[in-house]
Amino acid sequence: MRRGETYVSKIEDSSQQNIYPADEWANLAEALGCQIHDLLPPDGAIKSDGTKVEKRVINFSNEPDVRLVMEGLIEADYFKECKSAETLFRYLKLGNEEEANTVRSILNILVSEKILIRTEEGYQAKQ
């Protein structure tokens, strides 16, 4: 995972309630030789509080999925500071040009809707 042993040990310590943060799932999947969706609970899984968990795989070639992810990133203040498209692509660990084109398309839509601002450096959330 490109993290120190203490990082992994702290999260995997059974006496703690720590979990891997979502932004580490891609690194964890890579380290384990699997896909991110393999790390998620199966459909219909029961959480400890008795509620069901909906398993959903995000497809970066699907515009509604990309829109959902971009809106989540905006809400999480990812775009508080200007981000280049290339920085975003690396962050999302996009797999091919089709995914990059879909993300570009949604970024352009968000700019046209005045949700994001396009600058020479990249994209930023409207203040």
PDB file of C-alpha atoms in Angstrom:
ATOM      1  CA  MET A   1       0.000   0.000   0.000  1.00  0.00           C
ATOM      2  CA  ARG A   2       3.057   2.213   0.066  1.00  0.00           C
ATOM      3  CA  ARG A   3       2.404   2.870   3.771  1.00  0.00           C
ATOM      4  CA  GLY A   4       4.447   2.042   6.842  1.00  0.00           C
ATOM      5  CA  GLU A   5       3.773  -1.096   8.854  1.00  0.00           C
ATOM      6  CA  THR A   6       2.474   0.967  11.771  1.00  0.00           C
ATOM      7  CA  TYR A   7      -0.228   2.504   9.536  1.00  0.00           C
ATOM      8  CA  VAL A   8      -1.540  -0.903   8.464  1.00  0.00           C
ATOM      9  CA  SER A   9      -1.136  -2.437  11.938  1.00  0.00           C
ATOM     10  CA  LYS A  10      -3.080   0.410  13.536  1.00  0.00           C
ATOM     11  CA  ILE A  11      -6.021  -0.065  11.159  1.00  0.00           C
ATOM     12  CA  GLU A  12      -5.988  -3.862  11.360  1.00  0.00           C
ATOM     13  CA  ASP A  13      -5.668  -3.955  15.162  1.00  0.00           C
ATOM     14  CA  SER A  14      -8.732  -5.966  16.255  1.00  0.00           C
ATOM     15  CA  SER A  15      -8.963  -4.009  19.511  1.00  0.00           C
ATOM     16  CA  GLN A  16      -9.571  -0.785  17.541  1.00  0.00           C
ATOM     17  CA  GLN A  17     -12.558   0.400  15.501  1.00  0.00           C
ATOM     18  CA  ASN A  18     -10.421   1.864  12.697  1.00  0.00           C
ATOM     19  CA  ILE A  19     -11.169   1.174   9.036  1.00  0.00           C
ATOM     20  CA  TYR A  20      -9.317   1.917   5.825  1.00  0.00           C
ATOM     21  CA  PRO A  21     -10.486   5.307   4.511  1.00  0.00           C
ATOM     22  CA  ALA A  22     -12.175   5.218   1.102  1.00  0.00           C
ATOM     23  CA  ASP A  23      -9.301   7.064  -0.543  1.00  0.00           C
ATOM     24  CA  GLU A  24      -7.023   4.122   0.397  1.00  0.00           C
ATOM     25  CA  TRP A  25      -9.218   1.400  -1.133  1.00  0.00           C
ATOM     26  CA  ALA A  26      -7.494   1.533  -4.528  1.00  0.00           C
ATOM     27  CA  ASN A  27      -4.075   1.091  -2.879  1.00  0.00           C
ATOM     28  CA  LEU A  28      -5.391  -1.715  -0.686  1.00  0.00           C
ATOM     29  CA  ALA A  29      -6.955  -3.509  -3.674  1.00  0.00           C
ATOM     30  CA  GLU A  30      -3.711  -3.165  -5.627  1.00  0.00           C
ATOM     31  CA  ALA A  31      -1.673  -4.532  -2.697  1.00  0.00           C
ATOM     32  CA  LEU A  32      -4.047  -7.503  -2.419  1.00  0.00           C
ATOM     33  CA  GLY A  33      -4.180  -8.097  -6.180  1.00  0.00           C
ATOM     34  CA  CYS A  34      -7.928  -7.552  -6.460  1.00  0.00           C
ATOM     35  CA  GLN A  35     -10.479  -4.915  -7.500  1.00  0.00           C
ATOM     36  CA  ILE A  36     -12.042  -2.333  -5.176  1.00  0.00           C
ATOM     37  CA  HIS A  37     -15.471  -3.961  -5.506  1.00  0.00           C
ATOM     38  CA  ASP A  38     -13.945  -7.173  -4.091  1.00  0.00           C
ATOM     39  CA  LEU A  39     -13.357  -5.303  -0.814  1.00  0.00           C
ATOM     40  CA  LEU A  40     -16.995  -4.257  -0.436  1.00  0.00           C
ATOM     41  CA  PRO A  41     -19.567  -6.384   1.376  1.00  0.00           C
ATOM     42  CA  PRO A  42     -21.782  -8.549  -0.832  1.00  0.00           C
ATOM     43  CA  ASP A  43     -25.251  -7.380  -1.775  1.00  0.00           C
ATOM     44  CA  GLY A  44     -27.632  -7.843   1.123  1.00  0.00           C
ATOM     45  CA  ALA A  45     -24.857  -7.855   3.738  1.00  0.00           C
ATOM     46  CA  ILE A  46     -25.927  -6.901   7.224  1.00  0.00           C
ATOM     47  CA  LYS A  47     -24.023  -4.223   9.124  1.00  0.00           C
ATOM     48  CA  SER A  48     -23.602  -4.461  12.870  1.00  0.00           C
ATOM     49  CA  ASP A  49     -26.533  -2.098  13.429  1.00  0.00           C
ATOM     50  CA  GLY A  50     -28.862  -4.416  11.503  1.00  0.00           C
ATOM     51  CA  THR A  51     -29.277  -2.272   8.394  1.00  0.00           C
ATOM     52  CA  LYS A  52     -28.551  -3.509   4.894  1.00  0.00           C
ATOM     53  CA  VAL A  53     -25.659  -2.177   2.857  1.00  0.00           C
ATOM     54  CA  GLU A  54     -26.201  -1.331  -0.802  1.00  0.00           C
ATOM     55  CA  LYS A  55     -23.229  -2.442  -2.888  1.00  0.00           C
ATOM     56  CA  ARG A  56     -22.666  -0.223  -5.894  1.00  0.00           C
ATOM     57  CA  VAL A  57     -19.708  -0.272  -8.269  1.00  0.00           C
ATOM     58  CA  ILE A  58     -18.903   3.104  -9.786  1.00  0.00           C
ATOM     59  CA  ASN A  59     -18.090   3.020 -13.488  1.00  0.00           C
ATOM     60  CA  PHE A  60     -16.061   6.010 -14.670  1.00  0.00           C
ATOM     61  CA  SER A  61     -17.306   5.444 -18.214  1.00  0.00           C
ATOM     62  CA  ASN A  62     -20.872   6.082 -17.044  1.00  0.00           C
ATOM     63  CA  GLU A  63     -21.787   9.797 -16.893  1.00  0.00           C
ATOM     64  CA  PRO A  64     -24.331   9.520 -14.016  1.00  0.00           C
ATOM     65  CA  ASP A  65     -21.721   7.658 -11.918  1.00  0.00           C
ATOM     66  CA  VAL A  66     -19.055  10.256 -12.695  1.00  0.00           C
ATOM     67  CA  ARG A  67     -21.484  13.065 -11.862  1.00  0.00           C
ATOM     68  CA  LEU A  68     -22.186  11.415  -8.507  1.00  0.00           C
ATOM     69  CA  VAL A  69     -18.457  11.142  -7.755  1.00  0.00           C
ATOM     70  CA  MET A  70     -17.743  14.747  -8.816  1.00  0.00           C
ATOM     71  CA  GLU A  71     -20.603  16.055  -6.649  1.00  0.00           C
ATOM     72  CA  GLY A  72     -19.213  14.046  -3.726  1.00  0.00           C
ATOM     73  CA  LEU A  73     -15.737  15.488  -4.285  1.00  0.00           C
ATOM     74  CA  ILE A  74     -17.165  19.010  -4.429  1.00  0.00           C
ATOM     75  CA  GLU A  75     -19.100  18.417  -1.210  1.00  0.00           C
ATOM     76  CA  ALA A  76     -15.933  17.035   0.441  1.00  0.00           C
ATOM     77  CA  ASP A  77     -14.054  20.234  -0.565  1.00  0.00           C
ATOM     78  CA  TYR A  78     -11.704  18.392  -2.959  1.00  0.00           C
ATOM     79  CA  PHE A  79     -12.075  21.309  -5.377  1.00  0.00           C
ATOM     80  CA  LYS A  80     -11.652  23.961  -2.685  1.00  0.00           C
ATOM     81  CA  GLU A  81      -8.210  24.491  -4.214  1.00  0.00           C
ATOM     82  CA  CYS A  82      -7.723  24.391  -7.970  1.00  0.00           C
ATOM     83  CA  LYS A  83      -7.042  20.879  -9.342  1.00  0.00           C
ATOM     84  CA  SER A  84      -5.777  20.096 -12.812  1.00  0.00           C
ATOM     85  CA  ALA A  85      -7.555  17.409 -14.810  1.00  0.00           C
ATOM     86  CA  GLU A  86      -4.391  15.295 -14.680  1.00  0.00           C
ATOM     87  CA  THR A  87      -4.249  15.554 -10.873  1.00  0.00           C
ATOM     88  CA  LEU A  88      -7.898  14.486 -10.694  1.00  0.00           C
ATOM     89  CA  PHE A  89      -7.303  11.552 -13.075  1.00  0.00           C
ATOM     90  CA  ARG A  90      -4.420  10.302 -10.910  1.00  0.00           C
ATOM     91  CA  TYR A  91      -6.511  10.733  -7.754  1.00  0.00           C
ATOM     92  CA  LEU A  92      -9.343   8.682  -9.290  1.00  0.00           C
ATOM     93  CA  LYS A  93      -6.857   6.151 -10.721  1.00  0.00           C
ATOM     94  CA  LEU A  94      -8.626   6.189 -14.084  1.00  0.00           C
ATOM     95  CA  GLY A  95      -7.910   3.166 -16.214  1.00  0.00           C
ATOM     96  CA  ASN A  96      -8.256   4.415 -19.782  1.00  0.00           C
ATOM     97  CA  GLU A  97      -8.937   7.341 -22.118  1.00  0.00           C
ATOM     98  CA  GLU A  98     -12.681   6.582 -22.257  1.00  0.00           C
ATOM     99  CA  GLU A  99     -12.933   7.160 -18.500  1.00  0.00           C
ATOM    100  CA  ALA A 100     -10.853  10.350 -18.776  1.00  0.00           C
ATOM    101  CA  ASN A 101     -13.138  11.646 -21.547  1.00  0.00           C
ATOM    102  CA  THR A 102     -16.235  10.924 -19.458  1.00  0.00           C
ATOM    103  CA  VAL A 103     -14.765  12.775 -16.483  1.00  0.00           C
ATOM    104  CA  ARG A 104     -13.816  15.717 -18.759  1.00  0.00           C
ATOM    105  CA  SER A 105     -17.372  15.813 -20.086  1.00  0.00           C
ATOM    106  CA  ILE A 106     -18.864  15.982 -16.585  1.00  0.00           C
ATOM    107  CA  LEU A 107     -16.326  18.623 -15.526  1.00  0.00           C
ATOM    108  CA  ASN A 108     -17.401  20.740 -18.509  1.00  0.00           C
ATOM    109  CA  ILE A 109     -21.067  20.298 -17.579  1.00  0.00           C
ATOM    110  CA  LEU A 110     -20.324  21.360 -13.986  1.00  0.00           C
ATOM    111  CA  VAL A 111     -18.522  24.442 -15.338  1.00  0.00           C
ATOM    112  CA  SER A 112     -21.477  25.283 -17.609  1.00  0.00           C
ATOM    113  CA  GLU A 113     -23.794  24.921 -14.590  1.00  0.00           C
ATOM    114  CA  LYS A 114     -21.485  27.290 -12.668  1.00  0.00           C
ATOM    115  CA  ILE A 115     -20.801  24.668  -9.996  1.00  0.00           C
ATOM    116  CA  LEU A 116     -17.094  24.588 -10.883  1.00  0.00           C
ATOM    117  CA  ILE A 117     -14.898  27.318 -12.305  1.00  0.00           C
ATOM    118  CA  ARG A 118     -12.387  26.522 -15.065  1.00  0.00           C
ATOM    119  CA  THR A 119      -9.055  28.339 -14.802  1.00  0.00           C
ATOM    120  CA  GLU A 120      -5.765  27.986 -16.658  1.00  0.00           C
ATOM    121  CA  GLU A 121      -4.575  25.706 -13.852  1.00  0.00           C
ATOM    122  CA  GLY A 122      -7.651  23.493 -13.718  1.00  0.00           C
ATOM    123  CA  TYR A 123     -10.974  23.314 -11.870  1.00  0.00           C
ATOM    124  CA  GLN A 124     -12.109  24.888  -8.632  1.00  0.00           C
ATOM    125  CA  ALA A 125     -15.382  24.964  -6.717  1.00  0.00           C
ATOM    126  CA  LYS A 126     -17.315  28.181  -6.941  1.00  0.00           C
ATOM    127  CA  GLN A 127     -16.759  30.079  -3.695  1.00  0.00           C
TER     128      GLN A 127
END
